[in-house]
Each structure stands twice: as C-alpha cells, then as structure tokens.
Short mmCIF file of C-alpha atoms in Angstrom, two decimals:
data_model
loop_
_atom_site.label_atom_id
_atom_site.label_comp_id
_atom_site.label_asym_id
_atom_site.label_seq_id
_atom_site.Cartn_x
_atom_site.Cartn_y
_atom_site.Cartn_z
CA MET C 50 51.98 17.12 11.30
CA SER C 51 48.29 15.76 10.67
CA ILE C 52 47.81 12.13 8.99
CA ALA C 53 46.01 14.60 5.93
CA GLU C 54 49.25 16.21 5.62
CA LEU C 55 51.57 12.93 5.73
CA PHE C 56 49.61 11.69 2.91
CA HIS C 57 48.48 14.47 1.00
CA LEU C 58 49.93 14.46 -2.74
CA PRO C 59 53.68 15.56 -2.71
CA GLU C 60 54.81 18.39 -4.75
CA ALA C 61 57.15 16.15 -6.82
CA PHE C 62 55.10 13.39 -6.89
CA LYS C 63 56.43 10.16 -8.80
CA LEU C 64 54.54 6.81 -8.36
CA LYS C 65 56.90 4.34 -7.49
CA ASP C 66 56.10 0.47 -6.74
CA SER C 67 58.28 0.79 -3.43
CA ASP C 68 56.14 3.34 -1.89
CA ALA C 69 52.82 0.89 -2.27
CA ASN C 70 54.25 -0.88 1.01
CA ARG C 71 55.14 1.94 3.20
CA LYS C 72 53.82 2.05 6.81
CA LEU C 73 53.82 5.13 8.35
CA ILE C 74 51.22 5.44 11.29
CA GLY C 75 49.94 2.55 13.57
CA ALA C 76 51.42 -0.11 14.98
CA ALA C 77 53.13 -1.33 12.02
CA ALA C 78 54.61 1.98 11.81
CA ALA C 79 56.30 1.52 15.30
CA GLY C 80 57.03 -2.17 14.87
CA GLN C 81 54.84 -3.45 17.67
CA PRO C 82 54.08 -6.80 18.36
CA ASP C 83 51.00 -8.06 16.83
CA ALA C 84 50.63 -4.83 14.61
CA LYS C 85 48.01 -5.95 12.27
CA ALA C 86 45.68 -6.98 14.99
CA VAL C 87 46.34 -3.63 16.71
CA ASP C 88 45.92 -1.50 13.71
CA LYS C 89 42.80 -3.53 12.74
CA LEU C 90 41.24 -3.14 16.18
CA GLN C 91 42.09 1.02 15.97
CA THR C 92 40.42 1.20 12.27
CA LEU C 93 37.37 -0.76 14.13
CA ARG C 94 37.61 2.22 16.42
CA ILE C 95 37.81 4.89 14.36
CA GLY C 96 35.16 3.52 12.47
CA GLU C 97 32.77 3.69 15.47
CA LYS C 98 33.79 7.32 15.78
CA ILE C 99 32.95 8.22 12.42
CA SER C 100 29.69 6.47 12.70
CA ASP C 101 29.31 8.90 15.68
CA LEU C 102 30.46 11.92 13.98
CA GLN C 103 28.12 10.94 10.84
CA GLU C 104 24.85 11.18 13.13
CA ILE C 105 25.83 14.70 13.97
CA PHE C 106 26.76 15.24 10.51
CA VAL C 107 22.96 14.01 9.33
CA ALA C 108 21.19 16.29 12.17
CA ALA C 109 23.15 19.19 11.15
CA HIS C 110 22.11 19.23 7.67
CA ALA C 111 24.18 21.42 6.51
CA PRO C 112 27.57 20.11 4.88
CA LYS C 113 27.76 17.36 2.71
CA LEU C 114 30.75 14.73 2.11
CA LEU C 115 32.16 13.29 -0.91
CA ILE C 116 34.90 10.51 -0.63
CA ILE C 117 36.25 9.62 -3.95
CA LEU C 118 38.09 6.17 -4.20
CA GLN C 119 40.41 5.39 -7.14
CA GLY C 120 43.30 2.84 -7.84
CA MET C 121 43.94 0.10 -9.96
CA ASP C 122 42.17 -3.14 -10.08
CA THR C 123 42.68 -5.02 -6.79
CA SER C 124 43.72 -1.83 -4.76
CA GLY C 125 40.84 -2.20 -2.31
CA LYS C 126 38.20 -0.13 -3.18
CA ASP C 127 35.45 -2.48 -2.26
CA GLY C 128 37.28 -3.49 1.18
CA THR C 129 38.22 0.17 2.01
CA VAL C 130 34.01 0.79 1.70
CA LYS C 131 33.44 -2.22 4.13
CA ALA C 132 36.31 -1.79 6.53
CA VAL C 133 36.15 1.92 6.84
CA PHE C 134 32.52 2.71 6.18
CA GLY C 135 30.83 -0.27 7.49
CA GLN C 136 29.44 0.95 10.65
CA VAL C 137 27.87 4.35 9.34
CA ASN C 138 24.06 4.55 9.37
CA PRO C 139 22.98 4.06 5.84
CA LEU C 140 20.13 6.31 5.99
CA GLY C 141 22.49 9.30 5.55
CA ALA C 142 25.04 7.65 3.01
CA ARG C 143 25.45 5.72 -0.30
CA THR C 144 28.10 4.57 -2.22
CA VAL C 145 28.29 4.65 -6.16
CA ALA C 146 30.02 2.52 -8.25
CA PHE C 147 30.41 3.78 -11.40
CA LYS C 148 30.59 1.00 -14.30
CA ALA C 149 30.82 1.68 -18.22
CA PRO C 150 27.99 4.35 -19.10
CA SER C 151 25.21 3.51 -20.80
CA ASN C 152 23.64 4.62 -23.98
CA ALA C 153 21.60 7.26 -22.55
CA GLU C 154 24.96 8.83 -20.59
CA LYS C 155 26.99 8.48 -23.26
CA ASP C 156 24.18 10.82 -24.87
CA HIS C 157 25.22 13.59 -22.20
CA ASP C 158 28.27 15.37 -20.95
CA TYR C 159 30.82 12.91 -19.21
CA LEU C 160 30.03 14.56 -15.96
CA TRP C 161 26.03 14.29 -16.27
CA ARG C 162 25.74 11.20 -14.58
CA VAL C 163 28.43 11.93 -11.92
CA HIS C 164 26.52 15.13 -11.13
CA GLN C 165 23.57 13.42 -10.21
CA GLU C 166 25.08 11.30 -7.77
CA VAL C 167 26.64 13.86 -5.68
CA PRO C 168 25.86 14.19 -2.00
CA ALA C 169 22.49 16.54 -0.64
CA LYS C 170 23.00 18.21 2.56
CA GLY C 171 23.79 15.97 5.60
CA GLU C 172 24.59 13.21 3.30
CA MET C 173 27.74 11.10 2.88
CA VAL C 174 28.37 9.90 -0.71
CA ILE C 175 31.55 7.37 -1.63
CA PHE C 176 32.63 7.17 -5.12
CA ASN C 177 33.84 3.41 -5.65
CA ARG C 178 35.61 4.87 -9.03
CA SER C 179 34.22 8.17 -10.23
CA HIS C 180 34.62 10.57 -12.86
CA TYR C 181 38.35 9.93 -13.21
CA GLU C 182 37.98 7.27 -15.35
CA GLU C 183 37.64 9.66 -17.94
CA VAL C 184 40.79 10.97 -17.66
CA LEU C 185 42.26 7.29 -16.80
CA ILE C 186 41.09 4.55 -18.82
CA ALA C 187 39.98 6.90 -21.96
CA ARG C 188 43.48 8.41 -21.90
CA VAL C 189 45.16 4.90 -21.82
CA HIS C 190 43.21 3.45 -24.64
CA GLU C 191 43.46 7.11 -26.58
CA TRP C 192 39.61 7.16 -26.83
CA ILE C 193 40.30 11.23 -26.30
CA THR C 194 43.34 13.11 -27.40
CA PRO C 195 46.07 14.80 -25.06
CA ALA C 196 44.71 17.99 -25.93
CA GLU C 197 41.07 16.77 -25.04
CA CYS C 198 42.65 15.10 -21.62
CA GLU C 199 43.92 18.48 -20.63
CA GLN C 200 40.52 20.18 -21.20
CA ARG C 201 38.95 17.33 -18.82
CA TYR C 202 41.33 18.20 -16.29
CA ALA C 203 40.14 21.71 -16.46
CA HIS C 204 36.62 20.70 -16.46
CA ILE C 205 36.85 18.33 -13.46
CA ARG C 206 38.79 21.32 -11.14
CA ASP C 207 35.56 23.69 -12.30
CA PHE C 208 33.34 21.05 -11.33
CA GLU C 209 34.96 20.04 -7.81
CA ARG C 210 35.22 23.72 -7.43
CA MET C 211 31.59 24.38 -7.92
CA LEU C 212 30.78 21.48 -5.42
CA SER C 213 33.40 22.92 -2.76
CA GLU C 214 31.87 26.15 -3.08
CA THR C 215 28.14 25.11 -2.72
CA GLY C 216 29.03 23.23 0.32
CA THR C 217 30.61 19.89 -0.54
CA ILE C 218 33.66 18.58 1.33
CA ILE C 219 35.99 16.71 -1.27
CA LEU C 220 38.06 13.99 -0.29
CA LYS C 221 40.01 11.95 -2.77
CA PHE C 222 41.87 8.85 -2.25
CA PHE C 223 44.28 7.37 -4.75
CA LEU C 224 45.08 3.60 -3.61
CA HIS C 225 48.77 2.94 -4.18
CA ILE C 226 49.19 -0.93 -4.99
CA SER C 227 52.30 -2.49 -6.68
CA LYS C 228 52.27 -4.55 -9.75
CA ASP C 229 53.52 -7.44 -7.76
CA GLU C 230 50.78 -7.21 -5.13
CA GLN C 231 48.12 -6.78 -7.93
CA LYS C 232 49.41 -10.14 -9.54
CA SER C 233 49.32 -11.80 -6.20
CA ARG C 234 45.77 -10.53 -5.22
CA LEU C 235 44.42 -11.49 -8.98
CA GLN C 236 46.09 -15.07 -8.55
CA GLU C 237 44.37 -15.19 -5.13
CA ARG C 238 40.99 -14.57 -7.00
CA LEU C 239 41.60 -17.21 -9.53
CA ALA C 240 43.06 -19.80 -7.02
CA ASP C 241 40.22 -19.99 -4.91
CA PRO C 242 36.62 -20.37 -6.56
CA ALA C 243 34.83 -18.59 -4.06
CA LYS C 244 36.44 -15.53 -5.46
CA HIS C 245 35.68 -16.15 -8.90
CA TRP C 246 32.81 -13.74 -8.57
CA LYS C 247 35.49 -10.92 -8.12
CA PHE C 248 37.28 -11.96 -11.10
CA ASP C 249 36.79 -9.97 -14.18
CA PRO C 250 38.89 -11.79 -17.24
CA GLN C 251 39.28 -7.96 -18.29
CA ASP C 252 41.62 -7.02 -15.19
CA LEU C 253 44.31 -9.19 -17.44
CA ALA C 254 43.97 -6.85 -20.23
CA GLU C 255 44.26 -3.96 -18.31
CA ARG C 256 47.13 -5.17 -16.36
CA ALA C 257 49.11 -5.39 -19.52
CA HIS C 258 48.70 -1.39 -19.63
CA TRP C 259 50.20 -1.22 -16.18
CA ASP C 260 52.91 1.54 -17.42
CA ALA C 261 50.53 3.66 -19.36
CA TYR C 262 48.25 3.71 -16.31
CA GLN C 263 51.00 4.67 -14.00
CA ASP C 264 51.50 7.15 -16.24
CA ALA C 265 48.07 8.46 -16.34
CA TYR C 266 47.30 8.49 -12.77
CA GLU C 267 50.51 10.75 -12.21
CA ARG C 268 49.27 13.59 -14.58
CA ALA C 269 45.78 13.11 -13.32
CA LEU C 270 46.63 13.77 -10.24
CA LYS C 271 49.46 16.58 -10.53
CA ALA C 272 46.55 18.13 -12.21
CA THR C 273 43.67 17.78 -10.16
CA ASP C 274 45.29 18.62 -6.84
CA THR C 275 43.42 21.70 -5.30
CA PRO C 276 42.96 23.20 -2.20
CA TYR C 277 39.52 22.45 -2.23
CA ALA C 278 39.66 18.82 -3.59
CA PRO C 279 42.83 17.13 -2.24
CA TRP C 280 44.51 14.21 -3.29
CA TYR C 281 45.80 11.30 -0.61
CA VAL C 282 47.95 8.80 -2.06
CA ILE C 283 47.27 5.92 0.34
CA PRO C 284 49.87 2.63 0.42
CA SER C 285 47.78 -0.25 -0.13
CA ASP C 286 49.79 -3.37 -0.46
CA SER C 287 49.12 -3.35 3.31
CA LYS C 288 45.26 -3.53 3.32
CA THR C 289 45.39 -3.00 7.30
CA GLN C 290 47.47 0.10 6.64
CA ARG C 291 45.25 1.42 3.85
CA ASN C 292 41.97 1.22 5.79
CA LEU C 293 43.69 2.78 8.96
CA VAL C 294 45.25 5.81 6.93
CA ILE C 295 41.86 6.36 4.86
CA ALA C 296 39.59 6.03 8.39
CA SER C 297 42.12 8.40 10.07
CA ILE C 298 42.10 11.08 7.36
CA VAL C 299 38.42 11.09 7.75
CA GLN C 300 38.20 11.15 10.92
CA GLU C 301 40.26 14.31 11.22
CA ARG C 302 38.33 16.00 8.46
CA LEU C 303 34.91 15.42 10.42
CA GLU C 304 36.19 16.32 13.75
CA SER C 305 37.53 19.48 12.24
CA LEU C 306 34.21 20.66 11.18
CA GLN C 307 33.14 21.25 14.84
CA LEU C 308 29.41 20.29 14.32
CA SER C 309 27.25 20.15 16.73
CA PHE C 310 23.62 18.94 17.25
CA PRO C 311 20.94 21.68 16.39
CA PRO C 312 19.49 23.36 19.16
CA GLY C 313 16.79 21.53 20.85
CA ASN C 314 13.00 22.68 20.74
CA PRO C 315 12.09 24.21 24.05
CA GLU C 316 8.00 23.67 23.09
CA PHE C 317 9.24 19.92 23.04
CA SER C 318 10.44 19.50 26.33
CA LYS C 319 6.81 20.61 27.65
CA LEU C 320 4.76 17.50 25.86
CA LYS C 321 4.60 14.59 27.78
CA VAL C 322 3.91 10.99 26.12
CA VAL C 323 0.42 9.27 27.58
#
C-alpha cells in the first residue's frame, strides 16, 4: 500500500480526536530511538527530492500542481509550507493564503478569486486555506443554507474536475488536530510575546464552534473526495509526523508522473562560448 492510499479519506470517515495523534510511518511508527530527529531528517531529504523533481516539473512545462492545505486554526498550514516546500524554487512555485474576501471579490461568485490563483503550466501552487472556507466557516455560521451548501459541493466538484481535465494535479490535505492540542498551541502563543503576532483573538471565538466545524469538515470532505481531487487526512498533533506524511505523498505523486527533462537542442551543442 502506498502512503497516499494509507492516508486517503476512508469510506466510513468519522473525525475523532484520538486519530489526530496517530503515527503510521517513519521512525515514530517503528518506535525507534530519537524518532523525532530521524523523521525530521527524512522530511528534509524528501524536501530536497521534491525540489529536484520540481526542476523537471518546471522544465517539462506541461503539468500543473495544486496543493490544498485545510485545517483548524493552529493545525500547521504555515509550518507545512515551510517544512515540506521550503526548498522548492520560488520561480516555479507560489503560496496563496486566502483571507476574508474583499468587496470586489464579494461582487463576483465565490470561486472567482480562487480561479485566478490556480497554477499555470509547470507551476506548483499551494493554497493555505482555500475555496473550502465557503463550505466550512460559511456553513458553521449559517451564512448559507444547507441547500446552498450542497449546491456549493457540486460547484466545487465541477470546478476541480475542470482543473483536472485541463492538466492540473490536485492534492488536498486535511490537517487533523485534536481539540486538546489546539488548546495547547493557542496557549503557547499567548504565553510567549515573540509569538503574539501569530495569535488572532478570533481564533478563540472560532474554537467555541469546535463541534460544528468537525461536522462541517466531515460533510465537506465526504462530499468532495473524488478520484481526480482526493482528500488525505493527515494526523497533525505531531508536527513531525504531519510534515513527513505530506512530503511523502507529494514525492510519490511527482515520481508517478515519470517526468523527464525536454530533449536537448542539437544546434546548441555546436555553439561555443568565447
């Protein structure tokens, strides 16, 4: 079984806090000494491999890669970008952090601003939050009706199918964190003045809706998991395990493309630099 298959959204999916701390791969899963350090080093090495594969990806100028990171506050979206994708060449990669929509964005359909940010040929784009906010926070706060939410699931499936059919590879990662771990991370930010910049008082307000968010995530993931845009449920109480799993799945998918550099130009070999 591939690592992607191991973490693909299960058929009978149910969010449980106990699953957020599972360690299924790497040294931690094997109970090795110094497992954290070993797995961090392995993630670093995979990151180097992803960087090498990205160079071929850019040179081939054919596929497009869209990576979606979703999760509750403090689940580690920023940390994942740094740990897994920190070595890729920024000339061929972008990270997009979706915030509250502007007035101009509100004047269009909710997918308008998202479509503008999808990857071009040979580009890797990472969404730090995404269009899924429109069926998560919008559902939790009842800004849309249940019927409108179901309609949006269909919109999203069609949108992602269109992207897939026009050459975009889509990998969607749900960073599954437990309520206790979120409490610990929020408290850590409050206790350390150097981390206050990471804290948003709104995080506490949203935490009060924890159960509603868990329900919204369950529904959204089940409704939008497709062969062309699969969801992977990543245990994220352990930052080390989270990063290793995501890096491994990205590496697997890039290697499966069996990309190669474009053929050389015979005329170039005749040229000499003077």
